[in-house]
Amino acid sequence: MLDSLLEPAVIFFALGLMAGLLKSELRIPEAIYELLSIYLLLGIGIKGGLQLAKASFDTLILPLIGTLFLGIIIPIIAYLILRRIGRIMRPDAAAIAAHYGSVSAVTFAVVLSFLDRTGVKYESFMTLLLTMLEIPAIAVAILIVRTRVSKGPLKLVTIFRELFLGKSIYLMLGGLLVGFASGPQRIGPVGVLFVDLQKGFLALFLLEMGLLTSRRLGDLRKLGPFLIAFGIAMPLLSALLGTLVGRATGLSLGGAAVLATMSASASYIAAPAAMRVAVPEANPTLYLTASLGITFPFNIVLGIPTYYWLAQLIYGIGG
Amino acid sequence: MLDSLLEPAVIFFALGLMAGLLKSELRIPEAIYELLSIYLLLGIGIKGGLQLAKASFDTLILPLIGTLFLGIIIPIIAYLILRRIGRIMRPDAAAIAAHYGSVSAVTFAVVLSFLDRTGVKYESFMTLLLTMLEIPAIAVAILIVRTRVSKGPLKLVTIFRELFLGKSIYLMLGGLLVGFASGPQRIGPVGVLFVDLQKGFLALFLLEMGLLTSRRLGDLRKLGPFLIAFGIAMPLLSALLGTLVGRATGLSLGGAAVLATMSASASYIAAPAAMRVAVPEANPTLYLTASLGITFPFNIVLGIPTYYWLAQLIYGIGG
Amino acid sequence: MLDSLLEPAVIFFALGLMAGLLKSELRIPEAIYELLSIYLLLGIGIKGGLQLAKASFDTLILPLIGTLFLGIIIPIIAYLILRRIGRIMRPDAAAIAAHYGSVSAVTFAVVLSFLDRTGVKYESFMTLLLTMLEIPAIAVAILIVRTRVSKGPLKLVTIFRELFLGKSIYLMLGGLLVGFASGPQRIGPVGVLFVDLQKGFLALFLLEMGLLTSRRLGDLRKLGPFLIAFGIAMPLLSALLGTLVGRATGLSLGGAAVLATMSASASYIAAPAAMRVAVPEANPTLYLTASLGITFPFNIVLGIPTYYWLAQLIYGIGG
Amino acid sequence: MQTSKRTLLTIVSEATIERFLVDAVKRFGAHGYTIVEARGAGSHGVRTAEEEQDRSIRLEVLCERSVAENILEYIEKNYYRNYAIIGYLSEVEVIRANKF
Amino acid sequence: MQTSKRTLLTIVSEATIERFLVDAVKRFGAHGYTIVEARGAGSHGVRTAEEEQDRSIRLEVLCERSVAENILEYIEKNYYRNYAIIGYLSEVEVIRANKF
Amino acid sequence: MQTSKRTLLTIVSEATIERFLVDAVKRFGAHGYTIVEARGAGSHGVRTAEEEQDRSIRLEVLCERSVAENILEYIEKNYYRNYAIIGYLSEVEVIRANKF
Ligand SMILES: Nc1ncnc2c1ncn2[C@@H]1O[C@H](COP(=O)(O)O)[C@@H](O)[C@H]1O
Ligand SMILES: Nc1ncnc2c1ncn2[C@@H]1O[C@H](COP(=O)(O)O)[C@@H](O)[C@H]1O
Ligand SMILES: Nc1ncnc2c1ncn2[C@@H]1O[C@H](COP(=O)(O)O)[C@@H](O)[C@H]1O
Ligand code: NA
Ligand code: NA
Ligand code: NA
């Protein structure tokens, strides 16, 4: 576990975080953030598409259904916890639920990198599951908004645009298509740039994520103790659900650890953009600070090894 | 032919195009466009310079003369067609002629990539020919402007600046110099970054080009049927001329296909910049939409395989 | 020596310089400059950290002390020369001294690349020495400012922020940490991106540096003959000191050439930022033009081979 | 020099709602607009423009007083409550007044 | 506080002709200018700033009324017809008026 | 439409001292500010924004006249001598005046 702290990506994240907290002059232009996130989303998709090209689809059906189930159930559970236990206001609860229902692509990339290094195998269709987890989660959150929060000038077409044409889903699905259609024979230097070098650019992106996280930490006191606790407890709960669903739908131990991690991860690209438009009354400080200031660093540093250990435990019990 | 649609670069282009047409939130900052085009222009030059380092120059003379001839004749033909058949106004006709006389470096990179994959050889000095096609084409267009269009506050020195110091010619010639002077022994990691990884970055650039093309498609109706037809017929005509000149000057089949493709390609970096200053009266919507909205996608998706097939045909007849 | 002019990096620099002087339209957005300098500073650190991971630390002590000594003595010598011989005003003299005391990371990367290609070995802790040269140099310059220049609203805490949290020191030390902690086993694709490809990106950065240098050349006449001469004489003197200290502290010939080059190099990232705040009365045109317009190109093109030759001479005499 | 009075409406807003603002500008009859990327701070906290959610824009519309007022009123009603947004008006002089 | 009136000339133009505009600003005697990158829309269509041809700039010149009028007049005569460009004047107050 | 007068202070400065300027803006009681990246030229020469040292910012503060004057006075006293910086005031109209 301590070992995972020596990963370049984790050190890069810590460097960015410290630079931000110490008010270093380090500054990453927004254009670079944009470039790196486009690159990573495409790359995650392409890597998944290449793996998918050699997947057998009969093993896919059950995990796919399980993932869709997680995408529906996690935001509902999150909403209920936020309302019942946390007494969070409806718009905020709905928006936060959307974030914890959907996923963080970078956290996904980090868990794959963790398993690759540890030498643990996982199913070749995990990236497809990643996108399949994202879509119902945001849709459910919007449904909650429509039924529980005052409606305002919300148009369904606008929302579906956010959903399918948001940058992250679009690029990951696009990358999946590139990887799947091209296959290993045709992918050539595109594969070198987007897959082989991915961990290098991921490290650089984590430097930036560290900076962004540091900006959010200043708002921690605005969250209050309940939301801070939620930012750690919710991913643990989601990870447990993810592992159990993985186990129940026949995923390997590695696959279950990945599904657990995606379930545990919280969105900071797709969900914020969608929620800003769908629930303008919700306070962005709350969902961004919880997702980016607490859950993201928790997952990167402690969460991933924990979820792997959890999967080992559950698979050990059953096996 | 359908096979070429599965190329990563082509899928990337389609993804960008679709993102633009569906009004996805995908947005590539201008700084990234600039970085990628500088990288590609240098890389195209370096790749050419490395090849040139091992070229035998006695086989270069005839194709070089042929290329200069194409650079003179194509914009004149284009201008005449635009004026006589299309009844396009003089400034617009001159500006459009400049675009179809000069070249698209990205289209060039795509045809090389197509031939490399197909396993077809081509001469090692094609990049040099590329720059040699660009310069007379823009010069001839400016001459047309000076003789056929009202002159305005046009200074020759300004124009020559556009010609030789425009970003695209300057960087391609610079890259040629780097590749030629360094040679394969010294190029090392510079070669890895600029040549080996080129297709990876080219794919990313095509995503951006797809977005840009989508912006232009909205202006299609402003073009009218003649210019739309011209945007497809002119490249076919230029490709035919290019193939014939290639054949006549002793190029290999692959070389002729490359020369045909460059002839068929239309500029969207050098020519627009030069024409905006040389013929301010010309309407940029016309030449940008024709070049970027019609000819570029046509060449990338259908043109290149067609020109290769054309070269096979012509070389078959002769052989 | 002429041979070193054929290096891709040097040609790239010349291309940038010429583009600027000829007023080409080539334009590199600031975001790209930022990206490349972050990348290079991290990469220089990582490369150094990987080497450090296999260094034996008993050979480090003496060179480290020697380097700290250089970091203290060079800015003092520079200040005295500027005041006594050049009659430069105090604020300007102090600010210029800071620039010549501290280092240029890009020049450092170029000398390593020069020695790698020439096949000359150097110690594995040179990058650590680089950061150790930078810190005392800026601290001494600030001390000079505090004692010799009117103080103004200068707060020590502000200055120490500039020192340790300035982008360049922070990223190089951060990179060192990444390289050292990860080691060759864990560094993987991060190493490929940041170390193996470094010379490729360095070349691109030098294109940009050429452009920036060209902007400064226009201000040459504002420098006056003394400062122009200083911009060449001071690096030669510092290089001599660096070589002697290297020799005296037991560095290898290659190590001494590197230490000489760092001593000779002048800062254009850390020092300008720190001096603009510490000595606002100093005229930035003077220190930027001397450092970026004269010393940087001199070092890249002529200085490095000269310092290597100097080291050979001094080691020959002694050996 | 012959100039005419027009009103310049300046809006600084979070970038998320750019397309809604541009739609409003067109709907109320302005003939153009200019946007620059911005960052800043206000009652909704610091916006550093380091990531998508934190980007701001500065939107200018040169138009007749009544159009500017209509746009500003519409924006106040629909966006002031929930978004980081401000707007202000100033009087400027243009040539070719029929353009605006 | 002692302030003086000066005129602020703002020009929004396609970026292609930046160097001509800057030359004009200097030629008519202004002592400085400020440029920011912009995008927008007007009678020449939407300019998204996504590529070189589509970039716009917003140029400000703080100077005496007569200088501002001269620059604007010159630009109107030479560039309004063929380029995507607008300009407007506003009155502002400066300190250290001799700078402008 | 009911509007109130406020003063818009615009400062164009080299980017190096951004944090000092922002501190001053807050200290004198303004409730917000807007920054855009800029380049330009003035008595301190051309600033092309190509590298860190050459970046400029354009800072706008919407506030009461007295606050604007205090900020401008402070900046004049502390930064005009040694830095590339200018400032000017203009009168604008706002809604929700209590925000500013
Ligand atoms: N007093 C002010 N002066 C200048 N800009 C302001 C001011 N207040 C707010 N802004 C800008 O408007 C945005 C939204 O303001 P707010 O809704 O007050 O957070 C801020 O992020 C600033 O860019
Ligand atoms: N009414 C307007 N308000 C603000 N900016 C405008 C307006 N009209 C035009 N512009 C700007 O000026 C540029 C050129 O205008 P035009 O020549 O009308 O296309 C546009 O791209 C906009 O950035
Ligand atoms: N007359 C002017 N009009 C507009 N902007 C100016 C003017 N003078 C100076 N500036 C801006 O203010 C910055 C600093 O001015 P200065 O201190 O005169 O060099 C310049 O880099 C310009 O961006
Ligand atoms: Na989740
Ligand atoms: Na052509
Ligand atoms: Na030095």
GROMACS .gro file of N, CA and C and ligand atoms in nm, chain D residues 11-14 38-47 54 56-57 80 83-88, chain F residues 7-9 25 30-35 59-63 99-100, ligand 1:
model
  146
  968ILE      N    1  -2.115   4.188  -2.020
  968ILE     CA    2  -2.156   4.084  -1.927
  968ILE      C    3  -2.034   3.999  -1.893
  969VAL      N    4  -2.010   3.976  -1.766
  969VAL     CA    5  -1.907   3.879  -1.726
  969VAL      C    6  -1.980   3.763  -1.662
  970SER      N    7  -1.958   3.644  -1.715
  970SER     CA    8  -2.038   3.529  -1.671
  970SER      C    9  -1.955   3.403  -1.670
  971GLU      N   10  -2.001   3.306  -1.594
  971GLU     CA   11  -1.935   3.176  -1.606
  971GLU      C   12  -1.960   3.122  -1.747
  995ALA      N   13  -1.208   3.511  -1.972
  995ALA     CA   14  -1.179   3.590  -1.853
  995ALA      C   15  -1.167   3.501  -1.730
  996ARG      N   16  -1.118   3.560  -1.625
  996ARG     CA   17  -1.125   3.498  -1.493
  996ARG      C   18  -1.154   3.610  -1.393
  997GLY      N   19  -1.168   3.579  -1.267
  997GLY     CA   20  -1.199   3.687  -1.174
  997GLY      C   21  -1.253   3.635  -1.043
  998ALA      N   22  -1.320   3.725  -0.972
  998ALA     CA   23  -1.382   3.687  -0.845
  998ALA      C   24  -1.500   3.778  -0.821
  999GLY      N   25  -1.593   3.730  -0.739
  999GLY     CA   26  -1.711   3.807  -0.707
  999GLY      C   27  -1.783   3.736  -0.594
 1000SER      N   28  -1.914   3.758  -0.586
 1000SER     CA   29  -1.986   3.699  -0.474
 1000SER      C   30  -1.989   3.546  -0.481
 1001HIS      N   31  -1.970   3.491  -0.601
 1001HIS     CA   32  -1.967   3.345  -0.612
 1001HIS      C   33  -1.827   3.288  -0.595
 1002GLY      N   34  -1.735   3.365  -0.542
 1002GLY     CA   35  -1.601   3.313  -0.517
 1002GLY      C   36  -1.504   3.340  -0.632
 1003VAL      N   37  -1.386   3.282  -0.617
 1003VAL     CA   38  -1.279   3.302  -0.714
 1003VAL      C   39  -1.298   3.206  -0.832
 1004ARG      N   40  -1.285   3.258  -0.952
 1004ARG     CA   41  -1.295   3.174  -1.072
 1004ARG      C   42  -1.162   3.185  -1.147
 1011ASP      N   43  -1.449   2.641  -1.426
 1011ASP     CA   44  -1.402   2.765  -1.367
 1011ASP      C   45  -1.377   2.873  -1.470
 1013SER      N   46  -1.457   3.174  -1.723
 1013SER     CA   47  -1.552   3.283  -1.735
 1013SER      C   48  -1.538   3.346  -1.873
 1014ILE      N   49  -1.641   3.415  -1.916
 1014ILE     CA   50  -1.630   3.493  -2.040
 1014ILE      C   51  -1.672   3.637  -2.013
 1037TYR      N   52  -2.922   3.568  -1.291
 1037TYR     CA   53  -2.852   3.631  -1.179
 1037TYR      C   54  -2.860   3.548  -1.051
 1040TYR      N   55  -2.627   3.188  -1.113
 1040TYR     CA   56  -2.497   3.183  -1.180
 1040TYR      C   57  -2.407   3.299  -1.139
 1041ALA      N   58  -2.277   3.278  -1.155
 1041ALA     CA   59  -2.179   3.385  -1.132
 1041ALA      C   60  -2.183   3.475  -1.255
 1042ILE      N   61  -2.252   3.587  -1.246
 1042ILE     CA   62  -2.271   3.671  -1.364
 1042ILE      C   63  -2.296   3.815  -1.320
 1043ILE      N   64  -2.237   3.909  -1.391
 1043ILE     CA   65  -2.269   4.051  -1.371
 1043ILE      C   66  -2.287   4.117  -1.507
 1044GLY      N   67  -2.350   4.234  -1.510
 1044GLY     CA   68  -2.367   4.308  -1.635
 1044GLY      C   69  -2.367   4.456  -1.607
 1045TYR      N   70  -2.320   4.534  -1.703
 1045TYR     CA   71  -2.329   4.679  -1.687
 1045TYR      C   72  -2.337   4.746  -1.822
 1164THR      N   73  -1.839   5.322  -1.090
 1164THR     CA   74  -1.717   5.353  -1.164
 1164THR      C   75  -1.647   5.223  -1.203
 1165LEU      N   76  -1.600   5.219  -1.326
 1165LEU     CA   77  -1.524   5.103  -1.372
 1165LEU      C   78  -1.378   5.144  -1.379
 1166LEU      N   79  -1.296   5.080  -1.297
 1166LEU     CA   80  -1.152   5.105  -1.301
 1166LEU      C   81  -1.088   4.997  -1.387
 1182VAL      N   82  -0.699   4.552  -0.461
 1182VAL     CA   83  -0.841   4.561  -0.496
 1182VAL      C   84  -0.928   4.517  -0.379
 1187ALA      N   85  -1.330   4.665  -0.283
 1187ALA     CA   86  -1.410   4.625  -0.399
 1187ALA      C   87  -1.459   4.481  -0.379
 1188HIS      N   88  -1.573   4.448  -0.440
 1188HIS     CA   89  -1.633   4.317  -0.415
 1188HIS      C   90  -1.602   4.213  -0.522
 1189GLY      N   91  -1.524   4.253  -0.619
 1189GLY     CA   92  -1.492   4.157  -0.724
 1189GLY      C   93  -1.399   4.219  -0.825
 1190TYR      N   94  -1.356   4.141  -0.920
 1190TYR     CA   95  -1.270   4.191  -1.028
 1190TYR      C   96  -1.274   4.093  -1.142
 1191THR      N   97  -1.238   4.139  -1.259
 1191THR     CA   98  -1.232   4.053  -1.377
 1191THR      C   99  -1.098   4.074  -1.446
 1192ILE      N  100  -1.034   3.962  -1.485
 1192ILE     CA  101  -0.902   3.971  -1.549
 1192ILE      C  102  -0.907   3.904  -1.685
 1216LEU      N  103  -0.716   4.426  -1.598
 1216LEU     CA  104  -0.794   4.403  -1.475
 1216LEU      C  105  -0.904   4.507  -1.466
 1217GLU      N  106  -1.027   4.462  -1.445
 1217GLU     CA  107  -1.139   4.555  -1.433
 1217GLU      C  108  -1.202   4.542  -1.296
 1218VAL      N  109  -1.231   4.656  -1.235
 1218VAL     CA  110  -1.299   4.657  -1.106
 1218VAL      C  111  -1.417   4.753  -1.114
 1219LEU      N  112  -1.533   4.700  -1.083
 1219LEU     CA  113  -1.655   4.778  -1.084
 1219LEU      C  114  -1.686   4.811  -0.939
 1220CYS      N  115  -1.689   4.939  -0.905
 1220CYS     CA  116  -1.707   4.974  -0.764
 1220CYS      C  117  -1.751   5.120  -0.751
 1256LYS      N  118  -2.443   4.517  -0.507
 1256LYS     CA  119  -2.336   4.420  -0.530
 1256LYS      C  120  -2.199   4.487  -0.541
 1257PHE      N  121  -2.196   4.614  -0.585
 1257PHE     CA  122  -2.066   4.673  -0.622
 1257PHE      C  123  -2.019   4.786  -0.530
 1258LIG     N1  124  -1.699   4.428  -0.865
 1258LIG     C1  125  -1.662   4.359  -0.974
 1258LIG     N2  126  -1.577   4.416  -1.064
 1258LIG     C2  127  -1.539   4.349  -1.174
 1258LIG     N3  128  -1.580   4.225  -1.202
 1258LIG     C3  129  -1.665   4.163  -1.117
 1258LIG     C4  130  -1.709   4.227  -1.000
 1258LIG     N4  131  -1.790   4.141  -0.935
 1258LIG     C5  132  -1.798   4.030  -1.010
 1258LIG     N5  133  -1.721   4.041  -1.121
 1258LIG     C6  134  -1.703   3.941  -1.227
 1258LIG     O1  135  -1.823   3.872  -1.247
 1258LIG     C7  136  -1.809   3.733  -1.214
 1258LIG     C8  137  -1.934   3.684  -1.146
 1258LIG     O2  138  -1.957   3.764  -1.034
 1258LIG     P1  139  -2.034   3.707  -0.904
 1258LIG     O3  140  -2.165   3.657  -0.953
 1258LIG     O4  141  -2.043   3.828  -0.814
 1258LIG     O5  142  -1.945   3.599  -0.849
 1258LIG     C9  143  -1.684   3.725  -1.130
 1258LIG     O6  144  -1.621   3.599  -1.142
 1258LIG    C10  145  -1.599   3.837  -1.187
 1258LIG     O7  146  -1.529   3.795  -1.304
   0.00000   0.00000   0.00000
